[in-house]
Coordinates of C-alpha atoms in Angstrom, one line a residue:
M1228 CA -47.5 -6.1 73.7
T1229 CA -46.2 -2.5 73.6
T1230 CA -44.2 -0.6 76.5
T1231 CA -44.8 3.0 76.9
T1232 CA -41.9 5.2 77.6
P1233 CA -42.7 6.9 80.9
P1234 CA -42.9 10.7 80.6
P1235 CA -39.6 12.8 82.0
S1236 CA -40.0 13.8 85.4
P1237 CA -40.9 17.2 86.3
S1238 CA -38.5 17.4 89.2
R1239 CA -35.7 19.5 87.6
I1240 CA -38.2 21.9 86.4
L1241 CA -39.7 22.3 89.9
E1242 CA -36.2 22.7 91.4
I1243 CA -35.2 25.4 88.9
A1244 CA -38.6 27.3 89.3
S1245 CA -37.8 27.2 93.1
G1246 CA -34.3 28.4 92.7
Y1247 CA -34.7 31.3 94.7
W1248 CA -34.9 29.1 97.8
A1249 CA -31.6 27.9 97.0
T1250 CA -30.2 31.4 96.9
A1251 CA -32.0 32.0 100.1
L1252 CA -30.8 28.9 102.0
L1253 CA -27.1 29.3 101.1
G1254 CA -27.2 33.2 101.7
T1255 CA -28.7 32.8 105.1
A1256 CA -26.5 29.7 106.1
T1257 CA -23.3 31.9 105.2
Q1258 CA -24.9 34.9 107.1
H1259 CA -25.0 32.8 110.2
S1260 CA -21.7 31.1 109.8
L1261 CA -23.6 27.5 109.6
F1262 CA -21.0 25.8 107.8
T1263 CA -18.2 27.3 110.1
H1264 CA -20.1 26.2 113.1
I1265 CA -20.4 22.8 111.8
H1266 CA -16.7 22.9 110.9
H1267 CA -15.9 23.5 114.5
G1268 CA -18.0 20.4 115.9
H1269 CA -21.6 21.8 116.4
T1270 CA -23.3 19.3 114.4
T1271 CA -26.8 18.8 116.0
P1272 CA -29.8 21.1 115.3
D1273 CA -29.9 22.3 119.0
Q1274 CA -26.1 23.1 119.0
L1275 CA -26.6 24.9 115.7
T1276 CA -29.8 26.6 117.2
H1277 CA -27.6 28.0 120.0
Q1278 CA -24.7 29.2 117.9
T1279 CA -26.7 30.8 115.0
G1280 CA -29.4 32.3 117.2
L1281 CA -32.1 31.0 114.6
A1282 CA -35.3 29.3 115.8
P1283 CA -35.3 25.5 116.2
R1284 CA -37.9 25.2 113.3
G1285 CA -36.0 27.5 111.4
I1286 CA -32.6 25.8 111.8
Q1287 CA -34.1 22.5 111.0
T1288 CA -35.9 23.8 107.9
L1289 CA -32.4 25.4 106.8
L1290 CA -30.7 22.1 107.4
D1291 CA -33.1 20.1 105.4
G1292 CA -32.7 22.5 102.4
L1293 CA -29.1 22.4 102.6
V1294 CA -29.0 18.6 102.6
G1295 CA -31.4 18.7 99.5
L1296 CA -29.1 20.9 97.7
G1297 CA -26.3 18.4 98.5
L1298 CA -24.3 21.0 100.5
L1299 CA -24.5 19.0 103.9
T1300 CA -25.1 15.4 104.7
T1301 CA -26.7 14.0 107.7
H1302 CA -26.2 10.8 109.8
N1303 CA -28.2 9.8 112.8
G1304 CA -29.2 13.4 113.7
T1305 CA -26.0 15.1 113.1
Y1306 CA -25.1 17.4 110.2
H1307 CA -21.8 17.4 108.3
N1308 CA -20.1 19.7 105.5
T1309 CA -19.4 18.3 102.1
P1310 CA -15.9 18.5 100.6
E1311 CA -17.1 21.5 98.8
T1312 CA -18.5 23.2 101.6
T1313 CA -15.6 22.6 103.6
H1314 CA -13.1 24.0 100.9
Y1315 CA -15.2 27.0 100.1
L1316 CA -17.7 28.0 102.9
I1317 CA -15.4 27.9 106.1
E1318 CA -14.8 31.5 107.0
G1319 CA -11.3 32.8 107.3
Q1320 CA -9.9 29.7 105.1
P1321 CA -7.8 30.6 102.0
N1322 CA -10.6 29.7 99.5
D1323 CA -13.4 31.3 101.6
I1324 CA -16.2 32.5 99.1
T1325 CA -19.0 32.9 101.7
G1326 CA -19.5 36.4 100.7
F1327 CA -20.8 35.5 97.2
P1328 CA -24.1 33.9 98.2
Q1329 CA -24.5 36.8 100.6
L1330 CA -24.0 39.1 97.8
K1331 CA -26.7 37.3 95.7
L1332 CA -29.1 37.0 98.5
N1333 CA -28.9 40.9 98.8
E1334 CA -29.6 41.3 95.1
M1335 CA -32.6 38.9 95.0
N1336 CA -35.0 41.8 96.0
K1337 CA -33.8 43.8 92.9
I1338 CA -34.4 41.2 90.3
N1339 CA -38.2 41.3 89.9
D1340 CA -38.5 45.0 88.9
R1341 CA -35.7 44.5 86.4
L1342 CA -36.9 41.6 84.3
D1343 CA -37.8 43.9 81.5
I1344 CA -34.2 43.7 80.6
F1345 CA -35.2 40.8 78.2
Q1346 CA -37.4 43.1 76.4
T1347 CA -35.2 46.1 76.3
G1348 CA -31.8 44.4 76.0
Q1349 CA -30.3 47.1 78.2
P1350 CA -30.0 47.6 81.9
P1351 CA -32.6 49.7 83.5
T1352 CA -30.2 52.4 84.6
R1353 CA -26.5 53.4 84.2
P1354 CA -24.7 50.0 84.2
E1355 CA -22.9 49.4 87.5
T1356 CA -19.7 48.4 85.6
E1357 CA -19.3 52.0 84.4
I1358 CA -19.5 53.7 87.7
A1359 CA -16.2 54.1 89.7
D1360 CA -17.3 55.3 93.0
N1361 CA -20.0 52.7 93.6
P1362 CA -20.7 50.7 96.9
H1363 CA -21.5 47.8 94.3
W1364 CA -17.5 47.5 93.7
H1365 CA -16.7 47.1 97.3
N1366 CA -19.2 44.4 97.9
V1367 CA -18.3 42.6 94.5
V1368 CA -14.5 42.6 94.6
T1369 CA -14.5 41.3 98.2
A1370 CA -17.1 38.6 97.5
I1371 CA -15.4 37.4 94.4
A1372 CA -11.7 37.6 95.3
N1373 CA -11.1 34.0 96.2
L1374 CA -12.9 32.8 93.3
T1375 CA -9.9 33.7 91.3
I1376 CA -7.3 31.9 93.4
P1377 CA -7.4 28.5 91.5
A1378 CA -7.0 30.1 87.9
A1379 CA -4.0 32.3 89.5
H1380 CA -2.3 29.2 90.6
K1381 CA -2.8 27.3 87.4
A1382 CA -1.8 30.2 85.4
A1383 CA 1.7 30.5 87.5
H1384 CA 2.1 26.8 86.8
L1385 CA 1.6 27.2 83.0
L1386 CA 4.1 30.2 82.9
N1387 CA 6.5 28.5 85.3
L1388 CA 6.2 31.8 87.3
P1389 CA 8.4 30.8 90.3
Q1390 CA 11.5 30.3 88.1
Q1391 CA 11.3 33.7 86.3
H1392 CA 13.6 36.3 87.0
H1393 CA 12.2 39.6 88.3
P1394 CA 9.1 39.5 86.3
H1395 CA 6.9 42.8 85.9
I1396 CA 3.4 42.1 86.1
L1397 CA 0.4 44.2 85.2
D1398 CA -3.1 43.6 86.4
I1399 CA -5.8 45.4 84.2
G1400 CA -8.9 45.9 86.4
G1401 CA -7.4 43.7 89.2
G1402 CA -10.0 44.3 91.9
L1403 CA -8.9 43.1 95.3
G1404 CA -5.3 42.2 93.8
T1405 CA -5.8 38.4 94.1
F1406 CA -3.8 37.5 91.0
S1407 CA -1.0 40.0 92.0
R1408 CA -1.1 38.4 95.6
I1409 CA -0.7 34.9 94.4
F1410 CA 2.0 35.8 91.8
L1411 CA 4.0 37.7 94.5
Q1412 CA 3.7 35.0 96.9
L1413 CA 5.1 32.4 94.5
N1414 CA 8.1 34.5 93.2
P1415 CA 9.7 36.8 95.7
T1416 CA 11.6 38.7 92.9
A1417 CA 8.3 39.8 91.0
H1418 CA 6.6 43.2 91.2
A1419 CA 3.2 43.9 90.3
T1420 CA 1.2 46.8 89.2
Q1421 CA -2.7 47.2 89.2
L1422 CA -4.5 49.6 86.9
D1423 CA -8.0 50.2 88.2
W1424 CA -10.3 52.9 89.7
Q1425 CA -9.0 54.5 92.9
P1426 CA -11.4 53.1 95.2
I1427 CA -10.9 49.7 94.1
N1428 CA -7.1 50.2 94.2
N1429 CA -7.5 51.3 97.8
L1430 CA -8.9 48.1 98.5
A1431 CA -6.3 46.2 96.9
E1432 CA -3.6 48.2 98.7
Q1433 CA -5.1 47.2 102.1
H1434 CA -5.3 43.6 100.9
L1435 CA -1.7 43.4 99.9
T1436 CA -0.7 45.1 103.0
Q1437 CA -2.4 42.5 105.1
H1438 CA -0.2 39.9 103.2
H1439 CA 3.0 42.1 103.6
L1440 CA 3.4 42.4 99.9
N1441 CA 2.8 46.1 99.5
H1442 CA 6.5 46.8 99.1
R1443 CA 6.2 44.9 95.7
F1444 CA 2.9 46.2 94.7
T1445 CA 2.0 49.6 93.1
T1446 CA -1.3 51.1 91.6
I1447 CA -2.3 53.3 88.6
N1448 CA -5.5 55.1 89.4
G1449 CA -7.6 55.3 86.3
N1450 CA -9.9 54.0 83.5
F1451 CA -8.2 51.2 81.7
H1452 CA -9.9 52.3 78.5
T1453 CA -8.3 55.7 78.6
T1454 CA -5.1 55.7 81.1
P1455 CA -1.8 55.5 78.9
L1456 CA 0.5 52.5 79.4
P1457 CA 4.1 52.7 78.8
P1458 CA 5.3 50.5 75.8
N1459 CA 7.5 47.2 76.2
T1460 CA 7.5 47.5 80.0
Y1461 CA 5.7 44.3 81.3
D1462 CA 6.5 40.7 81.2
I1463 CA 3.0 39.5 82.1
A1464 CA -0.4 41.2 81.7
I1465 CA -3.4 39.9 83.4
Y1466 CA -7.1 40.6 81.8
S1467 CA -9.2 38.7 84.5
H1468 CA -12.9 38.9 84.5
I1469 CA -12.8 42.1 82.2
A1470 CA -13.7 40.8 78.8
H1471 CA -17.4 39.7 79.7
Q1472 CA -18.4 43.4 80.6
E1473 CA -17.0 44.6 77.2
S1474 CA -18.1 44.8 73.6
P1475 CA -16.1 43.0 70.9
H1476 CA -14.8 46.2 69.7
T1477 CA -13.7 47.5 73.1
N1478 CA -12.0 44.2 73.9
T1479 CA -10.0 44.3 70.8
Q1480 CA -8.9 47.7 71.6
L1481 CA -7.9 46.8 75.1
L1482 CA -6.1 43.7 73.9
T1483 CA -4.2 45.6 71.4
K1484 CA -3.3 48.2 74.1
I1485 CA -2.0 45.4 76.3
R1486 CA 0.2 43.9 73.6
H1487 CA 1.9 47.2 73.1
T1488 CA 2.7 47.5 76.8
L1489 CA 4.1 44.0 76.9
K1490 CA 7.7 43.2 76.3
P1491 CA 8.6 41.2 73.3
H1492 CA 7.7 37.3 74.1
G1493 CA 5.7 38.9 77.2
T1494 CA 2.5 36.8 78.0
L1495 CA -1.1 37.9 78.4
I1496 CA -3.3 35.9 80.7
I1497 CA -7.1 36.0 80.3
N1498 CA -9.3 34.6 82.9
D1499 CA -13.1 34.6 82.4
Y1500 CA -16.3 32.7 81.9
I1501 CA -16.1 31.3 78.4
T1502 CA -18.6 29.3 76.4
H1503 CA -18.4 26.7 73.8
N1504 CA -18.4 28.1 70.3
Q1505 CA -22.1 26.7 69.6
R1506 CA -23.1 28.2 73.1
T1507 CA -24.0 24.7 74.3
G1508 CA -22.3 25.1 77.8
P1509 CA -20.8 25.2 80.2
P1510 CA -23.8 26.0 82.5
F1511 CA -22.4 28.7 84.6
P1512 CA -20.9 30.9 81.7
L1513 CA -24.3 30.6 80.1
L1514 CA -26.3 31.6 83.2
F1515 CA -23.8 34.5 83.7
T1516 CA -24.9 36.1 80.5
S1517 CA -28.1 37.2 82.5
E1518 CA -25.9 39.1 84.9
M1519 CA -24.2 40.9 81.9
L1520 CA -27.7 41.8 80.4
L1521 CA -28.6 43.2 83.8
K1522 CA -25.2 45.0 84.7
S1523 CA -23.5 46.2 81.2
N1524 CA -24.5 47.8 78.2
H1525 CA -22.7 45.4 75.7
G1526 CA -21.4 42.6 78.0
N1527 CA -21.8 38.9 77.3
T1528 CA -20.1 35.7 78.1
W1529 CA -18.1 35.2 74.8
T1530 CA -16.9 32.1 73.2
H1531 CA -13.5 30.5 72.6
H1532 CA -13.8 31.8 68.8
D1533 CA -14.6 35.2 70.0
Y1534 CA -11.4 35.5 72.1
T1535 CA -9.1 33.9 69.3
T1536 CA -10.7 36.5 66.8
W1537 CA -9.8 39.5 68.9
L1538 CA -6.4 38.3 69.9
T1539 CA -5.7 37.6 66.4
Q1540 CA -6.8 41.0 65.4
A1541 CA -4.7 42.6 68.2
G1542 CA -1.6 41.0 66.8
Y1543 CA -0.9 38.0 69.1
T1544 CA 0.3 35.0 67.3
T1545 CA 0.4 32.2 69.9
I1546 CA -2.8 31.6 71.7
T1547 CA -3.7 28.7 73.8
H1548 CA -6.8 27.8 75.8
H1549 CA -6.6 26.0 79.3
P1550 CA -9.7 24.9 81.3
T1551 CA -9.6 25.1 85.0
H1552 CA -11.6 23.1 87.6
T1553 CA -13.7 26.3 88.1
P1554 CA -16.2 27.6 85.8
T1555 CA -13.5 30.0 84.4
T1556 CA -11.2 29.1 81.4
L1557 CA -7.6 30.6 81.1
I1558 CA -6.3 31.9 77.7
L1559 CA -2.5 32.5 77.3
A1560 CA -1.5 34.7 74.5
Q1561 CA 1.8 36.0 73.1

């Protein structure tokens, strides 16, 4: 008597094909502060209907979908946040990333007309990553800023940053200044400088001022490809979420430029979505490749081998790779 192996379930394919609903559910929930309301004790559909202003049928559908996504749990008609929603999706908390799903929700209507990027291999218009005065940047840097916090803390630990004496820090393309903020908070003798476009630096200056750190934070307005940097000046340089929008050639150029502005024995920190050498994972860096196809001319999610090759060509001799508990990987180089 033979047994027949049952075919694989189509459930995962159905879930992936319906993935736009996941974006819609999470984006709508954060737009209406649903997780925050639950955090403050409003746990029934009736209470959440009142708090959000959504229709009773709409709120129940939203709650069902979020339970299906594993972002809420339910018990006896009440709904509760999971540990990850409590950590990341409560407004005003230190790790609040509610802006990110809203950013993706707003981009949904753009995608359908842009899928020819897989035929052309290029963005349909001038890449957003190359335009300085672009509303895209205000939305992006504020939405993703807190995603950097875990990596910044781990990098500080690896460098024993709190014990360093008057370290001078350079953040290349630092966005909202999250790395600088964390480092300055951990070391009261540190000073940070951010090189970025002026509209983005303006946001960073506001952010550091809100945290009362602006007296130890300066900015250089410019393009990090062309703006000159003084030699042998900085103890630490940060290259966070920049490499994925650059080509291998420009990454090598920039890493060389950074090495020259570091003091002898200074340390470069790279923080980015990095794939395994055979491009078998992790999942999010592989998915993020599509984002780079859409929004940059030459960007990609690069492999560990790619980074090691560029850093070696740029003259670094000590290179270490460090996973984080987020989708990013840290690389330290001297």
